[in-house]
CSV table of C-alpha atoms in Angstrom, one decimal:
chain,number,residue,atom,x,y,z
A,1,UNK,CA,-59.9,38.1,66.1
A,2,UNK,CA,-62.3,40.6,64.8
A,3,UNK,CA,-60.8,43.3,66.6
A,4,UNK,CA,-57.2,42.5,65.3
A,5,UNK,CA,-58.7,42.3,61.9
A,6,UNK,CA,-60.2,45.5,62.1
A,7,UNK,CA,-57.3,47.5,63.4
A,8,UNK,CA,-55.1,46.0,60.5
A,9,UNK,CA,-57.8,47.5,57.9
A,10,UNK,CA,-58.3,50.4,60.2
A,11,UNK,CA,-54.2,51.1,59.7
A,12,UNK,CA,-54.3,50.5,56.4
A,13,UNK,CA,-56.9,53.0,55.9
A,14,UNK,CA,-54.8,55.7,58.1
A,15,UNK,CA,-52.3,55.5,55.4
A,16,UNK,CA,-54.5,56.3,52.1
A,17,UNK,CA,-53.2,59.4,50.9
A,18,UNK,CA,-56.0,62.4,50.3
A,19,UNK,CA,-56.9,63.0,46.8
A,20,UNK,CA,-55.8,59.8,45.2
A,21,UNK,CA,-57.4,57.0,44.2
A,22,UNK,CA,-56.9,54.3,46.6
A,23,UNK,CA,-54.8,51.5,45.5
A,24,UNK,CA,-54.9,47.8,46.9
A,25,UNK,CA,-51.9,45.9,47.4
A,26,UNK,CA,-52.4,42.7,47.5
A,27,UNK,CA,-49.3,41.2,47.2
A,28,UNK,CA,-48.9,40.5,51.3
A,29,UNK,CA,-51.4,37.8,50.7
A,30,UNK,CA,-50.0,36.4,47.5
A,31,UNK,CA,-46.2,36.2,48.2
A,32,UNK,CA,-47.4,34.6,52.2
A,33,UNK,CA,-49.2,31.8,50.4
A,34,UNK,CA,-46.2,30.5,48.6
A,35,UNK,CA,-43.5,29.6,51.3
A,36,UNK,CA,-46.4,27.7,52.9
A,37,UNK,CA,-46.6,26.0,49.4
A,38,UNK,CA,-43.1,25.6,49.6
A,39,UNK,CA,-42.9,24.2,53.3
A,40,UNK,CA,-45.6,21.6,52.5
A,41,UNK,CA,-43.5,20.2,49.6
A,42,UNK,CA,-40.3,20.1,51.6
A,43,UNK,CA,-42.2,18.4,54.4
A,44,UNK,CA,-43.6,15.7,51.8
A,45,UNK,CA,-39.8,15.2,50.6
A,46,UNK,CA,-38.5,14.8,54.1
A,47,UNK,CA,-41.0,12.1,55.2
A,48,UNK,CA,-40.2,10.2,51.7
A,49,UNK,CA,-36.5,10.4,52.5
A,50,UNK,CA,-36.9,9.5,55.9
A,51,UNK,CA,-39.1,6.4,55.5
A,52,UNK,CA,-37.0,5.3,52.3
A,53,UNK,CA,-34.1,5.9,54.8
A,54,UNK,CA,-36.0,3.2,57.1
A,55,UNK,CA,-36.8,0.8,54.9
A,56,UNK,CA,-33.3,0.6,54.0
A,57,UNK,CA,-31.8,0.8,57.2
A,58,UNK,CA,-34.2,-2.7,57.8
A,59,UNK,CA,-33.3,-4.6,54.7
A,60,UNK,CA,-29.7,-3.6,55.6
A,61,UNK,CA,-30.6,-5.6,59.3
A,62,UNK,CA,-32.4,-8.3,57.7
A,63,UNK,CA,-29.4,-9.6,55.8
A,64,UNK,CA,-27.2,-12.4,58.0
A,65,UNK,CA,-24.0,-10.6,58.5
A,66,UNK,CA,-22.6,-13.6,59.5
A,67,UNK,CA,-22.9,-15.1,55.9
A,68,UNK,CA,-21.6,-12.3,54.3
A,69,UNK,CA,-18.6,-12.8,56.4
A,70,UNK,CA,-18.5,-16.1,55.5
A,71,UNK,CA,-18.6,-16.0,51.8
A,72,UNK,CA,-16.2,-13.1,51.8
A,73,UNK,CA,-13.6,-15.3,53.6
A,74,UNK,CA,-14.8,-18.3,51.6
A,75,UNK,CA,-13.5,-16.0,48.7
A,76,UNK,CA,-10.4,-15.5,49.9
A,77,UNK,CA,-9.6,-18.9,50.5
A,78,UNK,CA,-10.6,-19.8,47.2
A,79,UNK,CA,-8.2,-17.8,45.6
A,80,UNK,CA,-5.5,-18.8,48.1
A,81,UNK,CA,-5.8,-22.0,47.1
A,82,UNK,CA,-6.3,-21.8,43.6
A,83,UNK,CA,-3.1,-19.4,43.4
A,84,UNK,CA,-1.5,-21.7,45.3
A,85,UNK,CA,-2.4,-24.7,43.1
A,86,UNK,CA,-1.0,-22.8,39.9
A,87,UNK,CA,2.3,-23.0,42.0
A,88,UNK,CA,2.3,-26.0,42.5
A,89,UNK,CA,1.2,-27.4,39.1
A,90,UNK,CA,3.8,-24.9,37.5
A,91,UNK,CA,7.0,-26.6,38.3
A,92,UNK,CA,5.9,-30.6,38.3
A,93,UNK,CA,3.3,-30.5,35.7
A,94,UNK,CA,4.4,-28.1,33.1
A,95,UNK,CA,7.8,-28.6,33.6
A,96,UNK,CA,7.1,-31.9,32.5
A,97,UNK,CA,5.8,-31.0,29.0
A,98,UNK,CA,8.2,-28.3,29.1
A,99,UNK,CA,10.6,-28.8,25.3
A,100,UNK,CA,14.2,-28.9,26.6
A,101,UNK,CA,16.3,-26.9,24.4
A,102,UNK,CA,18.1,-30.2,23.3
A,103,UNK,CA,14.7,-31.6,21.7
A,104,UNK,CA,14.4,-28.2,19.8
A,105,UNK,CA,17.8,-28.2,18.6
A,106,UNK,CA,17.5,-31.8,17.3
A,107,UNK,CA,13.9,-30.6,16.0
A,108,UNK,CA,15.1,-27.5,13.9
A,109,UNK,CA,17.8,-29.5,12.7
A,110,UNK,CA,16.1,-32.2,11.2
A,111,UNK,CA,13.7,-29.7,9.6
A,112,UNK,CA,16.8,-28.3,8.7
A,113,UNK,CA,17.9,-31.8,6.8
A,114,UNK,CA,14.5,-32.2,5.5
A,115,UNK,CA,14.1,-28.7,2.9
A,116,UNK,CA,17.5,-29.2,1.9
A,117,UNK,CA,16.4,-32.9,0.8
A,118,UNK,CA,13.9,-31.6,-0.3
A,119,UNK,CA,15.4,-28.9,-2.6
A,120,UNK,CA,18.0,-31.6,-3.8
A,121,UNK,CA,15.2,-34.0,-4.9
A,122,UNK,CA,13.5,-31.0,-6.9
A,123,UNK,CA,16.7,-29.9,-8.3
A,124,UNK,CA,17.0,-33.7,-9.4
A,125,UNK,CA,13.5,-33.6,-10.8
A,126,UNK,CA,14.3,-29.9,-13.4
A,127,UNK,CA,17.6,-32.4,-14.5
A,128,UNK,CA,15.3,-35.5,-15.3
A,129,UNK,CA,13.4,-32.8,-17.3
A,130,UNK,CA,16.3,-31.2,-18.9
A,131,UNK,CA,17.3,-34.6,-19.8
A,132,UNK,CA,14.5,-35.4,-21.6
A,133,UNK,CA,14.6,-32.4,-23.9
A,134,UNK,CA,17.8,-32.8,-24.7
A,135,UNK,CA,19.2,-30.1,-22.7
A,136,UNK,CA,22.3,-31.6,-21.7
A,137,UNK,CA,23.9,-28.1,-20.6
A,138,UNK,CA,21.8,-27.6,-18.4
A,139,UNK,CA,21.4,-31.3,-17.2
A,140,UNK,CA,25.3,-31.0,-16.6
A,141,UNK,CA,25.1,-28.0,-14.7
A,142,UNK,CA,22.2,-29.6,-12.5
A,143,UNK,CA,24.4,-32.9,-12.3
A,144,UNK,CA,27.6,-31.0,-11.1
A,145,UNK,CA,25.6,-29.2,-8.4
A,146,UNK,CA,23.7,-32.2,-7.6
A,147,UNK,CA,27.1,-34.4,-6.9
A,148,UNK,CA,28.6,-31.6,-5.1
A,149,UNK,CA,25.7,-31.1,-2.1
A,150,UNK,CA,24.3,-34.8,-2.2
A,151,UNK,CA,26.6,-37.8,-0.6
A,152,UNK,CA,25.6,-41.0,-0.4
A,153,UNK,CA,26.7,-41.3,3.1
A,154,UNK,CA,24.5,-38.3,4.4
A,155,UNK,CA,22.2,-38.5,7.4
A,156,UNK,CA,19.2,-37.6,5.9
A,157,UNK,CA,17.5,-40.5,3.3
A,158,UNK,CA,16.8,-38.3,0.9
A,159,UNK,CA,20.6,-37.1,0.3
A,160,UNK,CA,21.5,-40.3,0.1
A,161,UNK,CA,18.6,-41.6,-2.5
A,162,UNK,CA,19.8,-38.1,-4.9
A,163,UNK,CA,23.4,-39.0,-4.9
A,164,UNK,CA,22.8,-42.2,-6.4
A,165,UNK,CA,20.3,-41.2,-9.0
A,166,UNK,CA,22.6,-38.3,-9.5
A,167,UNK,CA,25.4,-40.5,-10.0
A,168,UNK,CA,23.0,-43.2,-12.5
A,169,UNK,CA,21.5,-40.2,-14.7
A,170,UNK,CA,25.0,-39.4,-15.1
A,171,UNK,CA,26.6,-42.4,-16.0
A,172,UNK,CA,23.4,-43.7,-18.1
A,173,UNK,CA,22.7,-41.1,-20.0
A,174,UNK,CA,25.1,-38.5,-20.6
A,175,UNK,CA,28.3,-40.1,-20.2
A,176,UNK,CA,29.5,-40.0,-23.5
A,177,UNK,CA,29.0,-36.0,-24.2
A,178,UNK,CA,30.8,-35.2,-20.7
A,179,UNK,CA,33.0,-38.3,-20.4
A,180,UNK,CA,33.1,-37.8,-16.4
A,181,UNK,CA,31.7,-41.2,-15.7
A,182,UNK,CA,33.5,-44.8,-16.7
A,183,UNK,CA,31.4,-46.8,-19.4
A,184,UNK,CA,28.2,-49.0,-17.9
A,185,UNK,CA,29.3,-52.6,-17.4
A,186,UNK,CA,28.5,-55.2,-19.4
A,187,UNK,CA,25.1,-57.0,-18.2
A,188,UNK,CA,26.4,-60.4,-18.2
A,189,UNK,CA,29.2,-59.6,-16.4
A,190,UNK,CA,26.6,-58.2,-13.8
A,191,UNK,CA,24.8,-61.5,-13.6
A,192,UNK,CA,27.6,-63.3,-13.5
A,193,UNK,CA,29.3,-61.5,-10.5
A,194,UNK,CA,25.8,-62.1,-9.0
A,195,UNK,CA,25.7,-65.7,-9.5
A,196,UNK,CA,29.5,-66.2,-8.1
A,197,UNK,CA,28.8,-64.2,-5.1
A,198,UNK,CA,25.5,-66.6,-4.4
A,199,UNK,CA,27.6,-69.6,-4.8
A,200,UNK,CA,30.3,-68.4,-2.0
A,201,UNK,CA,27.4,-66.2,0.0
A,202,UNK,CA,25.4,-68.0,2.7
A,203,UNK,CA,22.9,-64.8,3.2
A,204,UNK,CA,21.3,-65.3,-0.1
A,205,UNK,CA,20.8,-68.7,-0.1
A,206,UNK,CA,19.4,-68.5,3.4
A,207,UNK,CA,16.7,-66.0,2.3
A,208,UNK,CA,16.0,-68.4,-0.8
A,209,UNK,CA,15.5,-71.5,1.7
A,210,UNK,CA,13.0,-69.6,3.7
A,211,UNK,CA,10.6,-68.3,1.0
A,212,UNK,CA,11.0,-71.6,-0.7
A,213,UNK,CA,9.5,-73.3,2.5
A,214,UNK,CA,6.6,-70.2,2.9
A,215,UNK,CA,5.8,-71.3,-0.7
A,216,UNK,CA,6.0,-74.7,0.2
A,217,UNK,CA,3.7,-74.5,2.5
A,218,UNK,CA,1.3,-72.9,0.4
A,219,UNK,CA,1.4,-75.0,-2.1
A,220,UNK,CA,0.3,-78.1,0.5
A,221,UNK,CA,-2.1,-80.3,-1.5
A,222,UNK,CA,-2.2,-78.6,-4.6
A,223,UNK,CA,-1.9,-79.9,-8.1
A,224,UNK,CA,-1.7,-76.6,-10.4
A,225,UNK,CA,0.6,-74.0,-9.2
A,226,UNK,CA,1.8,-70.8,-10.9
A,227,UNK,CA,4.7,-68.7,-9.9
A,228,UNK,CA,5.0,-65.4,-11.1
A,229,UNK,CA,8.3,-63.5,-10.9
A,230,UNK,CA,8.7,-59.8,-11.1
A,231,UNK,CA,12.4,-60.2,-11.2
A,232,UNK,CA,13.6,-63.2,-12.0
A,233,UNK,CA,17.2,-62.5,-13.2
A,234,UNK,CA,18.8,-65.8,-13.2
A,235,UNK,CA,16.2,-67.9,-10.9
A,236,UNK,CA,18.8,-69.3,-8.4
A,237,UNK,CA,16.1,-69.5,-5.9
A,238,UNK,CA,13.9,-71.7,-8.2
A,239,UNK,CA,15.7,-74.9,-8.3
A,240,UNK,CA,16.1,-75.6,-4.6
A,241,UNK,CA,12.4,-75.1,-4.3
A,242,UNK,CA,11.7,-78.0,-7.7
A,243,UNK,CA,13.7,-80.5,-6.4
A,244,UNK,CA,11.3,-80.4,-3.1
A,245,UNK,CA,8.6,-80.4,-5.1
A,246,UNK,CA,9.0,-83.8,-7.3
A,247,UNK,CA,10.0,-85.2,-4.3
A,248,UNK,CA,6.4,-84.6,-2.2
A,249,UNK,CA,4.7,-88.0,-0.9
A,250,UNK,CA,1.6,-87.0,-3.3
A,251,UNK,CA,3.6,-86.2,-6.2
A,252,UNK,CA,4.8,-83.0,-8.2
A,253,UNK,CA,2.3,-81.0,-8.9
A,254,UNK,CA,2.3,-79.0,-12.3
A,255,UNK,CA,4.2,-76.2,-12.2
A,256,UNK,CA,3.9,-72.6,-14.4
A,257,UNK,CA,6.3,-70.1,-14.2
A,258,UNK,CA,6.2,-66.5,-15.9
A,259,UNK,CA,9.3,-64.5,-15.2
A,260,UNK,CA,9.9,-60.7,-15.8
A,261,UNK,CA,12.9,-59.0,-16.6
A,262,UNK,CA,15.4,-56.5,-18.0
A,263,UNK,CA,17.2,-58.2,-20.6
A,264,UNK,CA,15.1,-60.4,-23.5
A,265,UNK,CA,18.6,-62.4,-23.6
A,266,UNK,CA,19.0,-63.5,-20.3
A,267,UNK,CA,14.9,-64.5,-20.1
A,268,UNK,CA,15.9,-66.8,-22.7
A,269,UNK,CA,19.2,-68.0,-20.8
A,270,UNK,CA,16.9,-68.3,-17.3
A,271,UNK,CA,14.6,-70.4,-19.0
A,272,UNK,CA,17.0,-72.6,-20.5
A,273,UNK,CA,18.7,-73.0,-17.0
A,274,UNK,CA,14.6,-74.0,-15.0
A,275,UNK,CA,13.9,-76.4,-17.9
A,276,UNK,CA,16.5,-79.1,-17.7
């Protein structure tokens, strides 16, 4: 060692040039120190890599290959089955709640029927208005429109219900300006069709005959009764229902009656008729 160090400094001292100041290069031993700097890092990342390498080589051992397996197929079938369930639930389940086209057709036309009942009973409404200012022009116009789209034998009820008020507003209230409708009829010739067709009609007096024995029943054991009639017209159904009371076991219990009506004169011809 010493003898190989001192030939290298004896060799180096060979090649100094005469007359110049020697110069000292030290750059052999700088530059040789870094690649051994350089190695020693290298080294430090290989044994990192390699035992981070290791470590995850083991965890990747560790792990039960056979469950991953499992789970994998266990995914698979899942989604067989639930794909295979949304076939089956397709055709017998939604089918079922399905709307056929028929129930849509039916649908859309009854909404049909329903704005254009609704339109008429609106357009009814502006004539009632116009009717009430005065503005018979204008209630005519309404009134000729209204007869012409409304029938009283329409499907839908509210058709039916504006063709006959149609038809009223027109002969109540303008029939003398437009003379399109015949002349009211006389209301006791009203109430005396009524009463004819009660005497020769069994479905009248049949409802009469049944209320009478709900009231009847009602009335079991009292002594002060009072009847109150919205719309008494002639009170055919009272009568039946007096007799039975005067003849009860107990005796006829005191009796008031207060009748409403559209005519004052046949009130008065009503009571007349209850008080004999």
């Amino acid at each position: 060692m010493m003898k190989g160090g001192f030939e290298v400094v004896h060799t180096t001292l060979n090649m100094i040039q005469p007359h110049r100041e020697p110069i000292w290069d030290f750059t052999t031993t700088t530059v040789s120190s870094i690649p051994w700097q350089q190695q020693c890092i290298n080294s430090d990342i290989n044994e990192l890599s390699e035992w981070v390498e290791h470590v995850t080589k083991q965890l990747i051992d560790d792990l039960p290959a056979e469950d991953t397996e499992t789970d994998h197929r266990g995914s698979l079938q899942a989604a067989e089955t639930s794909m295979h369930c949304e076939e089956n639930f397709a055709p017998s389940v939604l089918g079922d709640f399905r709307p056929s086209k028929t129930v849509t057709c039916e649908k859309v036309q009854w909404n049909r029927l329903n704005e254009q009942g609704l339109s008429l009973i609106t357009l009814l409404l502006e004539c009632d208005v116009a009717i009430s200012i005065d503005n018979l022009g204008e209630a005519h116009r309404m009134l000729l429109e209204l007869t012409q789209m409304a029938s009283p034998y329409a499907v839908s009820c509210a058709e039916r219900v504006v063709a006959y008020f149609a038809k009223a507003m027109s002969s109540r209230v303008i029939n003398s300006w437009l003379g399109i409708c015949s002349p009211l009829i006389n209301l006791k010739t009203v109430h005396s069709a009524f009463q004819a067709f009660n005497n020769v009609s069994l479905f009248i007096k049949f409802a009469h005959f049944t209320s009478n024995q709900a009231i009847l029943e009602a009335f079991h054991r009292r002594d002060r009764v009072h009847i109150i009639n919205l719309d008494i017209m002639q009170g055919l159904q009272w009568p039946a229902l007096f007799h039975i009371l005067a003849m009860r076991i107990e005796g006829p219990p005191h009796v008031t009656m207060t009748g409403f009506g559209s005519s004052m004169e046949l009130l008065v011809e009503t009571r007349k008729q209850l008080s004999k």
